Tab-separated table of C-alpha atoms in Angstrom:
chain	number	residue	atom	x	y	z
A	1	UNK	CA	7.966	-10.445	26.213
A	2	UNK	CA	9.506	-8.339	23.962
A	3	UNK	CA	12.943	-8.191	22.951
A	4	UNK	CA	13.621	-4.347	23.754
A	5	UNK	CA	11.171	-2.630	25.720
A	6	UNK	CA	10.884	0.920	26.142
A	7	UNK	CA	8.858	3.683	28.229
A	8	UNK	CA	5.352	3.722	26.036
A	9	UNK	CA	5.483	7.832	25.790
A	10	UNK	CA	4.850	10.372	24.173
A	11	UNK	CA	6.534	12.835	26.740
A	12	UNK	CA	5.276	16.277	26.399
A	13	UNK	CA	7.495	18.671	28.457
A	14	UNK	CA	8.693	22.592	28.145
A	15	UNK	CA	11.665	23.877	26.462
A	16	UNK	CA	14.382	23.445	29.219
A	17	UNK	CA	12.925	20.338	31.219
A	18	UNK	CA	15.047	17.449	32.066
A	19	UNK	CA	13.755	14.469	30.539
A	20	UNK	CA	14.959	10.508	30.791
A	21	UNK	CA	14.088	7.480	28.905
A	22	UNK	CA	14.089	4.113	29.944
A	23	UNK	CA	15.262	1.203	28.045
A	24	UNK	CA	14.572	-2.909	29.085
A	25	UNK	CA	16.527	-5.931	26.974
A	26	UNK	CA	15.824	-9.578	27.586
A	27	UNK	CA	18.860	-11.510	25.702
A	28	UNK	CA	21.814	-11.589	28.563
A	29	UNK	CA	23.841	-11.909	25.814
A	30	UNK	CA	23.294	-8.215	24.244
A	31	UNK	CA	26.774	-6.400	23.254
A	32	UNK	CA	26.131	-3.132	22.420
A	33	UNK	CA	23.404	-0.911	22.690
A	34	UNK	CA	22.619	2.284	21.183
A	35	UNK	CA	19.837	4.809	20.762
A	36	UNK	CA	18.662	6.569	18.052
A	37	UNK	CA	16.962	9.632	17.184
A	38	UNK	CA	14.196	9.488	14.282
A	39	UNK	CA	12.097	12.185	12.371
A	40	UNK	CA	9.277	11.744	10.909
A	41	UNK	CA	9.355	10.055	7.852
A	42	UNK	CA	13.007	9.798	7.951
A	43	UNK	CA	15.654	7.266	8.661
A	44	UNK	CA	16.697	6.735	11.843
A	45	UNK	CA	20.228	8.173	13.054
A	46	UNK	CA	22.539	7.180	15.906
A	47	UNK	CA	22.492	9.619	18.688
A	48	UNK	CA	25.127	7.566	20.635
A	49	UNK	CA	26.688	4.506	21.854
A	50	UNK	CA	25.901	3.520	25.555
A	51	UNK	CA	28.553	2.052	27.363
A	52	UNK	CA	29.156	0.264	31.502
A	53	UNK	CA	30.511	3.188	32.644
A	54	UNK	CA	28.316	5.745	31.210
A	55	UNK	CA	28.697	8.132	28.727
A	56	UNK	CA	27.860	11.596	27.808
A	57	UNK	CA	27.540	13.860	24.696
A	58	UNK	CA	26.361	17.395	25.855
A	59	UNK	CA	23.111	17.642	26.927
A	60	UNK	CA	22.788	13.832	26.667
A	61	UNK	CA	23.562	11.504	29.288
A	62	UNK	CA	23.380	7.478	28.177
A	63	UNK	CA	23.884	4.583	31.196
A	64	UNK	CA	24.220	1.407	30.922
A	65	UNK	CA	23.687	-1.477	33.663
A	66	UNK	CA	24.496	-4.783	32.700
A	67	UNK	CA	23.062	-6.535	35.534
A	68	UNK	CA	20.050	-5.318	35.715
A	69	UNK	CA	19.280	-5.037	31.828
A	70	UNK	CA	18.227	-1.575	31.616
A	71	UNK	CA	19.407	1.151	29.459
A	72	UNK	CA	19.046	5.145	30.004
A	73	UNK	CA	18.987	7.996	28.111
A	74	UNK	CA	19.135	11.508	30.166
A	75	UNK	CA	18.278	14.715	27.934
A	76	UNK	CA	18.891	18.243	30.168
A	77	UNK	CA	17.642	21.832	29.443
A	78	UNK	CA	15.399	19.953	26.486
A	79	UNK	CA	15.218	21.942	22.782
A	80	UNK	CA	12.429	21.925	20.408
A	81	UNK	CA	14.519	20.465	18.054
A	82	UNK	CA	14.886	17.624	20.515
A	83	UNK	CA	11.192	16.661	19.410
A	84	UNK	CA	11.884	13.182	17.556
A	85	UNK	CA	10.952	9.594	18.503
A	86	UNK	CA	14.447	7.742	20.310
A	87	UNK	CA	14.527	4.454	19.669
A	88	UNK	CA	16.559	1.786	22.487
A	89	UNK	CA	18.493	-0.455	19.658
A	90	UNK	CA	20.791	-3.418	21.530
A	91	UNK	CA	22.772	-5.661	19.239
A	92	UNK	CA	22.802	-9.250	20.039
A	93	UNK	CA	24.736	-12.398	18.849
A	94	UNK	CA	22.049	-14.870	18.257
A	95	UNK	CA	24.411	-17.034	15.927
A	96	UNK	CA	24.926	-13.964	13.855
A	97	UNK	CA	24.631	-10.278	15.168
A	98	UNK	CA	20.776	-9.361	15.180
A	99	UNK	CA	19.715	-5.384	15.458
A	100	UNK	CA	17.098	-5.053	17.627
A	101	UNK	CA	14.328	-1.670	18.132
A	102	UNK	CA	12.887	-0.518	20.964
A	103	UNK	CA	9.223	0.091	20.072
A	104	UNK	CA	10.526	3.917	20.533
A	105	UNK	CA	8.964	6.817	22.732
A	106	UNK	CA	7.722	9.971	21.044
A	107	UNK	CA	9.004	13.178	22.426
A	108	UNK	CA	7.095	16.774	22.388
A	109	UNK	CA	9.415	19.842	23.353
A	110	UNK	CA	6.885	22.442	23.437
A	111	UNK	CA	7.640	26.083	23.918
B	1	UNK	CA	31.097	8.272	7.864
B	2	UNK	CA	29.737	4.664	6.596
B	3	UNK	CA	27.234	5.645	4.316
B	4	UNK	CA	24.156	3.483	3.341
B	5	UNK	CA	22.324	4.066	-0.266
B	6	UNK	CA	18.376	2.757	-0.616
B	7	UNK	CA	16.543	3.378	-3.799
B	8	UNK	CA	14.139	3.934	-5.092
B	9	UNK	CA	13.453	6.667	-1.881
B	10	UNK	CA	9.670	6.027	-3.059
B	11	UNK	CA	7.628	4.388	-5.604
B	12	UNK	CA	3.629	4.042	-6.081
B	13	UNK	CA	2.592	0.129	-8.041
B	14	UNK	CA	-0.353	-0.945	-8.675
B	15	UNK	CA	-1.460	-3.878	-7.084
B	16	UNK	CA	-0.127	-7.413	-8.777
B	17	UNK	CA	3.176	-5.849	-9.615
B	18	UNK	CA	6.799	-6.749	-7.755
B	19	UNK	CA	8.976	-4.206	-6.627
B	20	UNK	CA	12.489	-4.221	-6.178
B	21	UNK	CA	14.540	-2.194	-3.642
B	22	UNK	CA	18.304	-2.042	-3.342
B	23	UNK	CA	20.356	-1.257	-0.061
B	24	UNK	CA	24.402	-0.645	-1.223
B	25	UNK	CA	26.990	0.143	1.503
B	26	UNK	CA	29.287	2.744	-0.069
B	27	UNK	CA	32.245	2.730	1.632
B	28	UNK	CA	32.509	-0.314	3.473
B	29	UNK	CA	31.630	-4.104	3.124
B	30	UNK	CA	28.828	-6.043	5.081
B	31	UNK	CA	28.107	-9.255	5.049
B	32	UNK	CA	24.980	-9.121	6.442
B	33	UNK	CA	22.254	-6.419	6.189
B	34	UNK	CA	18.954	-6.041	7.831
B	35	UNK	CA	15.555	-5.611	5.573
B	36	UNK	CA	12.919	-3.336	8.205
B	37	UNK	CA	9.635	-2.253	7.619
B	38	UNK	CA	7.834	0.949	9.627
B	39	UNK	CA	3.837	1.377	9.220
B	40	UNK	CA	2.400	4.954	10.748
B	41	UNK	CA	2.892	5.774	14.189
B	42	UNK	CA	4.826	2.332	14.504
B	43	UNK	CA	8.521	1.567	15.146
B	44	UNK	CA	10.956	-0.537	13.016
B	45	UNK	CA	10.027	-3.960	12.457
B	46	UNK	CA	12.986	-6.176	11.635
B	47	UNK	CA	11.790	-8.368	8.586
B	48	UNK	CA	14.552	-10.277	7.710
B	49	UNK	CA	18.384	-10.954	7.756
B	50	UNK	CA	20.361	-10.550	4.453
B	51	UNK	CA	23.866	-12.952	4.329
B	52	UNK	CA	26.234	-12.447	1.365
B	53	UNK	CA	26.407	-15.486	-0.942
B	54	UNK	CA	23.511	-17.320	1.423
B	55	UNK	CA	19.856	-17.203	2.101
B	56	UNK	CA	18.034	-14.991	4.571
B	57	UNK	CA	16.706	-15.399	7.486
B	58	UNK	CA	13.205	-14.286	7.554
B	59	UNK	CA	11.812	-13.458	11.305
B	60	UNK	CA	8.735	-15.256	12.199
B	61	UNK	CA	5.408	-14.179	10.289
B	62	UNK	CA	7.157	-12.583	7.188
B	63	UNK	CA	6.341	-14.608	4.008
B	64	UNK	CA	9.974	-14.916	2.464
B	65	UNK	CA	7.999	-16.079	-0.941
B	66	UNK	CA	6.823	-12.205	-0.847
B	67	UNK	CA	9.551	-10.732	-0.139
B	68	UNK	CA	12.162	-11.602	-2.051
B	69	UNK	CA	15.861	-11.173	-0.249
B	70	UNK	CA	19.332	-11.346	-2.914
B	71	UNK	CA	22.591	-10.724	-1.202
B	72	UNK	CA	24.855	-10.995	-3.955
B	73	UNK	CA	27.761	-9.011	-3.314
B	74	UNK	CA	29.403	-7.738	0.090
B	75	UNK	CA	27.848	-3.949	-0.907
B	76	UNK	CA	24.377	-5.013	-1.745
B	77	UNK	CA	20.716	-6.454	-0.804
B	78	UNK	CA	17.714	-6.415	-2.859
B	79	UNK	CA	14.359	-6.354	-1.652
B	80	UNK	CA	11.431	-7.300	-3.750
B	81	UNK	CA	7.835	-7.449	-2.599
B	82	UNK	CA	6.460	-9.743	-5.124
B	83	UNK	CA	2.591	-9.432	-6.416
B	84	UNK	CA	2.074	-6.427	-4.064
B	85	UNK	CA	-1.208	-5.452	-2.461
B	86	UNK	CA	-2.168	-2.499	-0.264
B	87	UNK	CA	-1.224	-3.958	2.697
B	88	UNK	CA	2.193	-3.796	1.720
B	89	UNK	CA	2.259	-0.073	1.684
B	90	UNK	CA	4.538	0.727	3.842
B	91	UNK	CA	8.429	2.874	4.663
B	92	UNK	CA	11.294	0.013	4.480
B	93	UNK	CA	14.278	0.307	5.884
B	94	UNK	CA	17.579	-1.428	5.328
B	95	UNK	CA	20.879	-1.121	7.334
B	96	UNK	CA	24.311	-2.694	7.442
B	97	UNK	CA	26.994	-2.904	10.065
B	98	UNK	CA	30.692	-2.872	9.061
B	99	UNK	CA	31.627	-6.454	8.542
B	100	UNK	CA	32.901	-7.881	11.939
B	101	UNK	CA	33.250	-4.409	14.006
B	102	UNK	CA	31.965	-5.135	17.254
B	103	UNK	CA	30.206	-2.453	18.621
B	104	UNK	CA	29.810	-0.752	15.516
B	105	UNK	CA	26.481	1.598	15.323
B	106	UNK	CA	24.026	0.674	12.378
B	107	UNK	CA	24.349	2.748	9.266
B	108	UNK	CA	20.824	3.360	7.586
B	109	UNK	CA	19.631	3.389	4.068
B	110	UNK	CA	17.100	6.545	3.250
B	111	UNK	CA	14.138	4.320	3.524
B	112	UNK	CA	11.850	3.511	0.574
B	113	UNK	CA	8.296	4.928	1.136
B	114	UNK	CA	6.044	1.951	-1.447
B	115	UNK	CA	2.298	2.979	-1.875
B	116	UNK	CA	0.904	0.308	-3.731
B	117	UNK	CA	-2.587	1.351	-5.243
């Protein structure tokens, strides 16, 4: 099983669709977790922390649920420019602190 | 914000020849820094572990006599793909936490896209 799983994708959906990711982490003893927005062919770049009690950053909605292992992103009233691949990162302390990627899903916003 | 600083951003080898890539944090120290490596249409593959003044730890199936990890200061890792082949072509990544900050997000380096021909 792997570390971080994620939904396979890619998600094509219209400008202003509601969209969510899922996110799956095996090590109970993940801290943080994160996801990330990449380009192609570029780095990738933190969209935003996700936190127990939820958080949200405009359009973007991230959850968090401890228990259960499972990690959310929510995107409303999707852009084009939201077309990128998000990537489920969860830090871990496996005698050191260990990033570790989601495989990543691929989203299309298509006009 | 932290900043991250890979180069070179890309380089083309022929085949045979090593290749060294450096990852500097700018503005903030880390004792540990993380070597990746993306082929097409893939995601990031963690490669190895880089600890200041000690040796990395290489995840299972990379060949640590290939690739070459130096951590020799708290603001920088070196990469170098020894005797590289084809195969190697590939966009690697490095990226370094602040030293000790809990929860703190992953800064990235620009990536270095190698082509080795």
């Amino acid at each position: 099983r792997k570390e971080v799983e994620q939904d396979p994708g890619p998600f094509n959906v219209p400008e202003g669709a509601t969209v969510a990711f899922n996110c799956t982490y095996s090590n109970s003893a993940s801290q943080s977790f994160f996801w990330y927005r990449q380009d192609c062919r570029k780095e990738p770049k933190l969209l935003m922390s996700v936190y127990s009690s939820g958080n949200e950053d405009g359009r973007f909605t991230a959850q968090l649920n401890r228990a259960s292992q499972y990690i959310s992103l929510l995107i409303r009233d999707s852009k084009l420019s939201d077309s990128a691949t998000y990537l489920c990162v969860v830090v871990a302390n496996t005698g050191g602190f260990k990033t570790i990627f989601g495989a990543g899903t691929r989203l299309f916003v298509k006009a | 914000g932290a900043v991250v600083s890979q180069h070179p951003s890309w380089v083309i080898c022929k085949s045979g020849t090593s290749v060294k890539i450096e990852c500097r944090s700018l503005d903030f120290q880390a004792t540990t820094m993380f070597w990746y490596r993306q082929f097409p249409k893939q995601s990031l593959m963690l490669m190895a572990t880089s600890n200041e003044g000690s040796k990395a730890t290489y995840e299972q199936g990379v060949e640590k006599d290939k690739f070459l990890i130096n951590h020799a200061s708290l603001t920088l890792s070196t990469l170098t793909v020894t005797s590289a082949h084809p195969e190697d072509s590939s966009f690697y990544i490095c990226s370094a936490r602040d030293t000790g900050a809990l929860g703190a997000e992953a800064f990235f380096g620009q990536g270095t896209r190698l082509t080795v021909v």
